[in-house]
């Protein structure tokens, strides 16, 4: 029973999640319920990301252009003045489009990783084995869909009229900056998966086990308790991996035009040099620029995801009881 509710919480996609997928039961794999969970989670993620897109763009803008004197209010005013109200949703289209391939690739990679770790033994994975399998799955999915992550950042930061469409943006980036630009910031992004997935899983398991020790094993925890546990674990993971996410976003946003004699970068173009510059100019707080709007979107994102997921699972016939 607990596993069924955990699946529901685990597939509430609110964006920026690199958590470890949960195991589906053999019955769910045979009956096809697993893909219904993924579809319901994908739809919930799309609705949630769209509703909280202004906060996400605000976070990206602060990560790249924010300084010690930049406030959320001035940043929001700047975005509205440059592009109007609808500019707050820039980059959301591709952010929604990447949900399906990212979820599918992560799920398939996770299943394959579990098979390799288990070998010929029919047993449940330990928490450490799940962490390894989930981190590997996250690395595989991020490697394949990472160009879409770069596109999301570029589209979120674009000026009015800079790109006509997603395809036009991809074409211009490829022609002016080369194919390597689609993997700018890849290293800190990949490194961020390890602390995020590990801390998210460890915190969730700790909270879950604490509940089970105080209650009967047959007593099912409420969905609100599980949502709270999932929110706490995901938020903790995001806080610990946030500096790497900020460095990744700044690298993604850098436009380094290819020249006959090499490339010219106005700012540090490597992870370590960028971290040193942030420390020198902004201190430790500079690595957490944009964290406030990131926190602001968690509660509404979880609430919207849960409500949408409930409606979708009922439509798809997913029984959680």
Coordinates of C-alpha atoms in Angstrom, one line a residue:
X1 CA 0.0 0.0 0.0
X2 CA 2.8 2.4 0.9
X3 CA 4.5 1.7 -2.4
X4 CA 1.4 2.6 -4.4
X5 CA 1.1 5.9 -2.7
X6 CA 4.8 6.5 -3.1
X7 CA 4.5 6.0 -6.8
X8 CA 1.9 8.7 -6.9
X9 CA 4.1 11.2 -5.1
X10 CA 7.2 10.2 -7.0
X11 CA 5.7 10.9 -10.4
X12 CA 4.4 14.4 -9.5
X13 CA 6.7 16.3 -11.9
X14 CA 7.2 19.9 -10.9
X15 CA 10.4 20.5 -12.9
X16 CA 14.1 20.5 -12.0
X17 CA 13.6 17.1 -10.4
X18 CA 16.4 14.5 -10.7
X19 CA 15.0 12.1 -8.2
X20 CA 15.4 8.3 -8.1
X21 CA 12.3 6.6 -9.7
X22 CA 10.3 4.2 -7.6
X23 CA 9.8 0.5 -8.4
X24 CA 6.6 -0.6 -10.0
X25 CA 5.1 -4.0 -9.0
X26 CA 5.1 -6.9 -11.3
X27 CA 1.4 -6.7 -11.6
X28 CA 1.6 -3.0 -12.7
X29 CA 4.2 -3.9 -15.3
X30 CA 2.1 -6.7 -16.7
X31 CA -1.2 -4.8 -16.7
X32 CA 0.3 -1.7 -18.2
X33 CA -0.5 0.5 -15.2
X34 CA 3.1 1.7 -15.2
X35 CA 2.7 3.8 -18.4
X36 CA -0.6 5.2 -17.1
X37 CA 1.3 6.4 -14.0
X38 CA 3.9 8.0 -16.3
X39 CA 1.3 9.6 -18.5
X40 CA -0.7 11.0 -15.6
X41 CA 2.6 12.3 -14.1
X42 CA 3.6 13.9 -17.4
X43 CA 0.2 15.7 -17.8
X44 CA 0.4 16.9 -14.2
X45 CA 4.0 18.1 -14.8
X46 CA 2.9 20.0 -17.9
X47 CA 0.1 21.8 -16.2
X48 CA 2.2 22.5 -13.1
X49 CA 5.2 23.8 -15.1
X50 CA 2.9 26.1 -17.2
X51 CA 1.2 27.6 -14.1
X52 CA 4.5 28.3 -12.3
X53 CA 6.5 29.2 -15.5
X54 CA 6.8 32.9 -14.5
X55 CA 8.5 32.0 -11.2
X56 CA 10.8 29.6 -13.1
X57 CA 11.8 32.3 -15.7
X58 CA 12.3 34.7 -12.8
X59 CA 14.7 32.2 -11.2
X60 CA 16.6 31.7 -14.5
X61 CA 16.8 35.5 -15.0
X62 CA 18.2 36.0 -11.5
X63 CA 20.7 33.2 -11.9
X64 CA 22.2 34.7 -15.0
X65 CA 21.6 38.5 -14.7
X66 CA 21.1 38.9 -10.9
X67 CA 23.5 40.9 -8.7
X68 CA 23.7 41.8 -5.1
X69 CA 21.5 44.9 -5.8
X70 CA 18.9 43.0 -7.9
X71 CA 15.6 42.3 -6.2
X72 CA 12.8 40.1 -7.4
X73 CA 10.6 43.2 -7.9
X74 CA 13.1 45.0 -10.2
X75 CA 13.8 41.8 -12.1
X76 CA 10.1 41.2 -12.7
X77 CA 9.6 44.8 -13.8
X78 CA 12.5 44.5 -16.2
X79 CA 11.1 41.4 -17.8
X80 CA 7.6 43.0 -18.1
X81 CA 9.0 46.2 -19.6
X82 CA 11.1 44.3 -22.2
X83 CA 8.5 41.8 -23.4
X84 CA 5.1 42.3 -21.7
X85 CA 3.0 40.0 -19.7
X86 CA 3.2 36.9 -21.9
X87 CA 7.0 37.1 -21.9
X88 CA 6.9 35.5 -18.4
X89 CA 6.1 32.2 -20.2
X90 CA 9.2 32.3 -22.5
X91 CA 10.9 28.9 -22.5
X92 CA 7.9 27.1 -21.1
X93 CA 7.0 25.4 -24.4
X94 CA 10.2 23.4 -24.6
X95 CA 10.1 22.8 -20.9
X96 CA 6.8 21.0 -21.3
X97 CA 7.9 19.2 -24.5
X98 CA 10.9 17.6 -22.8
X99 CA 8.8 15.9 -20.0
X100 CA 7.8 12.9 -22.1
X101 CA 11.2 11.9 -23.5
X102 CA 12.9 12.6 -20.2
X103 CA 10.5 10.5 -18.2
X104 CA 10.5 7.6 -20.7
X105 CA 14.3 7.5 -21.0
X106 CA 14.8 7.7 -17.3
X107 CA 12.3 4.9 -16.7
X108 CA 13.8 2.6 -19.3
X109 CA 17.4 3.3 -18.2
X110 CA 16.4 2.7 -14.5
X111 CA 14.8 -0.7 -15.4
X112 CA 17.9 -1.7 -17.3
X113 CA 20.2 -0.6 -14.5
X114 CA 18.2 -2.5 -11.9
X115 CA 18.6 -5.7 -14.1
X116 CA 22.3 -5.3 -14.2
X117 CA 22.7 -4.7 -10.5
X118 CA 20.4 -7.6 -9.6
X119 CA 22.1 -10.0 -12.0
X120 CA 20.4 -13.4 -11.8
X121 CA 19.1 -12.8 -8.2
X122 CA 15.4 -12.2 -7.7
X123 CA 15.4 -9.7 -4.9
X124 CA 14.6 -6.2 -3.9
X125 CA 17.2 -3.5 -4.3
X126 CA 18.7 -1.9 -1.2
X127 CA 18.5 1.9 -0.9
X128 CA 22.2 2.2 -2.0
X129 CA 21.5 0.1 -5.1
X130 CA 18.5 2.1 -5.9
X131 CA 20.5 5.3 -5.6
X132 CA 23.2 3.9 -8.0
X133 CA 20.5 2.8 -10.5
X134 CA 18.6 6.0 -10.2
X135 CA 21.7 8.2 -10.6
X136 CA 22.8 6.2 -13.7
X137 CA 19.3 6.5 -15.1
X138 CA 19.3 10.3 -14.5
X139 CA 22.7 10.6 -16.1
X140 CA 21.5 8.7 -19.2
X141 CA 18.3 10.7 -19.6
X142 CA 20.1 14.0 -19.0
X143 CA 22.7 13.2 -21.6
X144 CA 20.1 12.5 -24.3
X145 CA 17.8 15.4 -23.6
X146 CA 20.4 18.0 -22.5
X147 CA 20.2 20.0 -25.7
X148 CA 16.6 20.7 -24.8
X149 CA 17.7 22.0 -21.4
X150 CA 20.1 24.5 -23.1
X151 CA 17.3 25.5 -25.5
X152 CA 15.0 26.1 -22.5
X153 CA 17.5 28.5 -20.9
X154 CA 18.2 30.3 -24.1
X155 CA 14.5 30.7 -24.9
X156 CA 13.7 31.9 -21.4
X157 CA 16.4 34.6 -21.6
X158 CA 15.7 35.6 -25.2
X159 CA 14.9 39.2 -26.2
X160 CA 11.7 40.1 -28.0
X161 CA 12.1 39.1 -31.7
X162 CA 15.3 37.2 -31.2
X163 CA 13.9 33.8 -32.2
X164 CA 10.8 33.1 -34.3
X165 CA 10.3 29.6 -32.9
X166 CA 12.0 26.7 -31.2
X167 CA 13.3 25.4 -34.5
X168 CA 14.6 28.9 -35.5
X169 CA 16.4 29.1 -32.1
X170 CA 18.1 25.7 -32.6
X171 CA 19.2 26.6 -36.1
X172 CA 20.7 30.0 -35.1
X173 CA 22.5 28.5 -32.1
X174 CA 23.9 25.7 -34.3
X175 CA 25.0 28.0 -37.1
X176 CA 26.5 30.8 -35.0
X177 CA 28.0 28.8 -32.1
X178 CA 28.4 25.2 -33.3
X179 CA 27.1 21.9 -32.0
X180 CA 29.1 22.0 -28.8
X181 CA 27.0 24.9 -27.5
X182 CA 24.1 22.4 -27.0
X183 CA 26.1 20.7 -24.2
X184 CA 27.4 23.8 -22.5
X185 CA 27.1 23.4 -18.7
X186 CA 26.8 19.6 -19.1
X187 CA 29.4 18.7 -16.4
X188 CA 27.9 20.7 -13.5
X189 CA 24.5 19.4 -14.5
X190 CA 25.7 15.8 -14.4
X191 CA 27.5 16.3 -11.1
X192 CA 24.3 17.8 -9.7
X193 CA 22.4 14.6 -10.2
X194 CA 24.5 12.8 -7.5
X195 CA 23.8 15.0 -4.5
X196 CA 20.2 15.7 -5.6
X197 CA 19.3 12.1 -6.1
X198 CA 21.2 10.9 -3.0
X199 CA 19.8 13.5 -0.6
X200 CA 16.3 13.3 -2.0
X201 CA 16.2 9.5 -1.6
X202 CA 17.9 9.5 1.8
X203 CA 15.6 12.2 3.3
X204 CA 12.5 10.5 1.9
X205 CA 13.5 7.1 3.2
X206 CA 14.4 8.6 6.6
X207 CA 11.0 10.3 6.9
X208 CA 9.2 7.2 5.7
X209 CA 10.9 4.9 8.1
X210 CA 10.3 7.3 11.0
X211 CA 6.6 7.1 10.2
X212 CA 6.6 3.3 9.9
X213 CA 8.4 2.9 13.3
X214 CA 5.6 4.8 15.0
X215 CA 2.7 3.2 13.2
X216 CA 1.4 -0.2 12.3
X217 CA 2.8 -1.7 9.1
X218 CA -0.7 -2.2 7.9
X219 CA -1.6 1.5 8.4
X220 CA -1.4 3.5 5.2
X221 CA 0.0 7.0 5.5
X222 CA -2.1 9.8 4.2
X223 CA -1.4 11.3 0.8
X224 CA -0.8 14.7 2.4
X225 CA 1.9 13.3 4.7
X226 CA 3.6 11.7 1.7
X227 CA 3.3 14.9 -0.3
X228 CA 4.9 16.7 2.6
X229 CA 7.7 14.1 2.8
X230 CA 8.3 14.3 -1.0
X231 CA 8.3 18.1 -0.9
X232 CA 10.8 18.2 2.0
X233 CA 13.1 15.7 0.4
X234 CA 13.0 17.3 -3.0
X235 CA 13.5 20.8 -1.6
X236 CA 16.5 19.6 0.5
X237 CA 18.0 18.0 -2.6
X238 CA 17.5 21.2 -4.6
X239 CA 19.2 23.3 -1.9
X240 CA 22.3 21.2 -1.8
X241 CA 22.7 20.9 -5.6
X242 CA 21.6 24.5 -6.3
X243 CA 25.1 26.0 -6.8
X244 CA 25.8 23.4 -9.5
X245 CA 22.4 24.2 -11.1
X246 CA 23.2 28.0 -11.1
X247 CA 26.6 27.4 -12.7
X248 CA 25.0 25.1 -15.3
X249 CA 22.4 27.8 -16.2
X250 CA 25.1 30.5 -16.5
X251 CA 27.1 28.4 -18.8
X252 CA 24.1 27.5 -20.9
X253 CA 23.3 31.2 -21.3
X254 CA 26.8 32.1 -22.5
X255 CA 26.9 33.0 -26.2
X256 CA 30.4 32.1 -27.5
X257 CA 30.6 32.7 -31.2
X258 CA 33.0 30.5 -33.2
X259 CA 35.7 32.5 -34.9
X260 CA 38.3 31.4 -37.5
X261 CA 41.1 31.9 -34.9
X262 CA 39.2 30.2 -32.1
X263 CA 36.5 31.3 -29.7
X264 CA 36.1 34.5 -27.8
X265 CA 34.4 34.4 -24.4
X266 CA 33.5 37.6 -22.5
X267 CA 33.1 35.6 -19.3
X268 CA 34.7 32.4 -17.8
X269 CA 33.6 29.5 -19.9
X270 CA 34.5 26.6 -17.6
X271 CA 32.8 25.4 -14.4
X272 CA 35.7 26.0 -12.1
X273 CA 36.6 29.4 -13.5
X274 CA 33.0 30.5 -13.3
X275 CA 32.7 29.3 -9.6
X276 CA 35.9 31.3 -8.8
X277 CA 34.4 34.4 -10.4
X278 CA 31.2 34.1 -8.5
X279 CA 33.0 33.7 -5.2
X280 CA 35.3 36.7 -6.0
X281 CA 32.5 39.0 -7.0
X282 CA 29.5 37.9 -5.1
X283 CA 30.6 35.6 -2.3
X284 CA 28.8 32.4 -1.3
X285 CA 25.4 34.0 -1.6
X286 CA 26.1 34.4 -5.3
X287 CA 25.8 30.6 -5.7
X288 CA 22.2 30.8 -4.4
X289 CA 21.0 33.6 -6.6
X290 CA 17.4 33.0 -7.6
X291 CA 16.7 30.5 -4.8
X292 CA 13.8 32.5 -3.5
X293 CA 11.5 32.2 -6.6
X294 CA 12.5 28.6 -6.8
X295 CA 11.1 28.0 -3.3
X296 CA 8.1 30.2 -4.1
X297 CA 7.0 27.8 -6.8
X298 CA 7.3 24.6 -4.8
X299 CA 4.0 24.8 -2.9
X300 CA 1.8 25.8 -5.8
X301 CA 3.6 23.3 -8.1
X302 CA 3.0 20.4 -5.8
X303 CA -0.7 21.4 -5.2
X304 CA -1.4 21.8 -8.9
X305 CA 0.5 18.6 -9.8
X306 CA -1.4 16.6 -7.2
X307 CA -4.8 17.9 -8.3
X308 CA -4.1 17.3 -12.0
X309 CA -2.6 13.9 -11.3
X310 CA -5.7 12.8 -9.4
X311 CA -8.0 13.8 -12.3
X312 CA -5.7 12.1 -14.9
X313 CA -5.4 8.9 -12.9
X314 CA -9.2 8.7 -12.6
X315 CA -9.6 9.2 -16.3
X316 CA -6.9 6.6 -17.1
X317 CA -8.4 4.1 -14.6
X318 CA -5.4 4.0 -12.3
X319 CA -6.6 2.6 -9.0
X320 CA -4.6 3.7 -6.0
X321 CA -6.6 1.8 -3.3

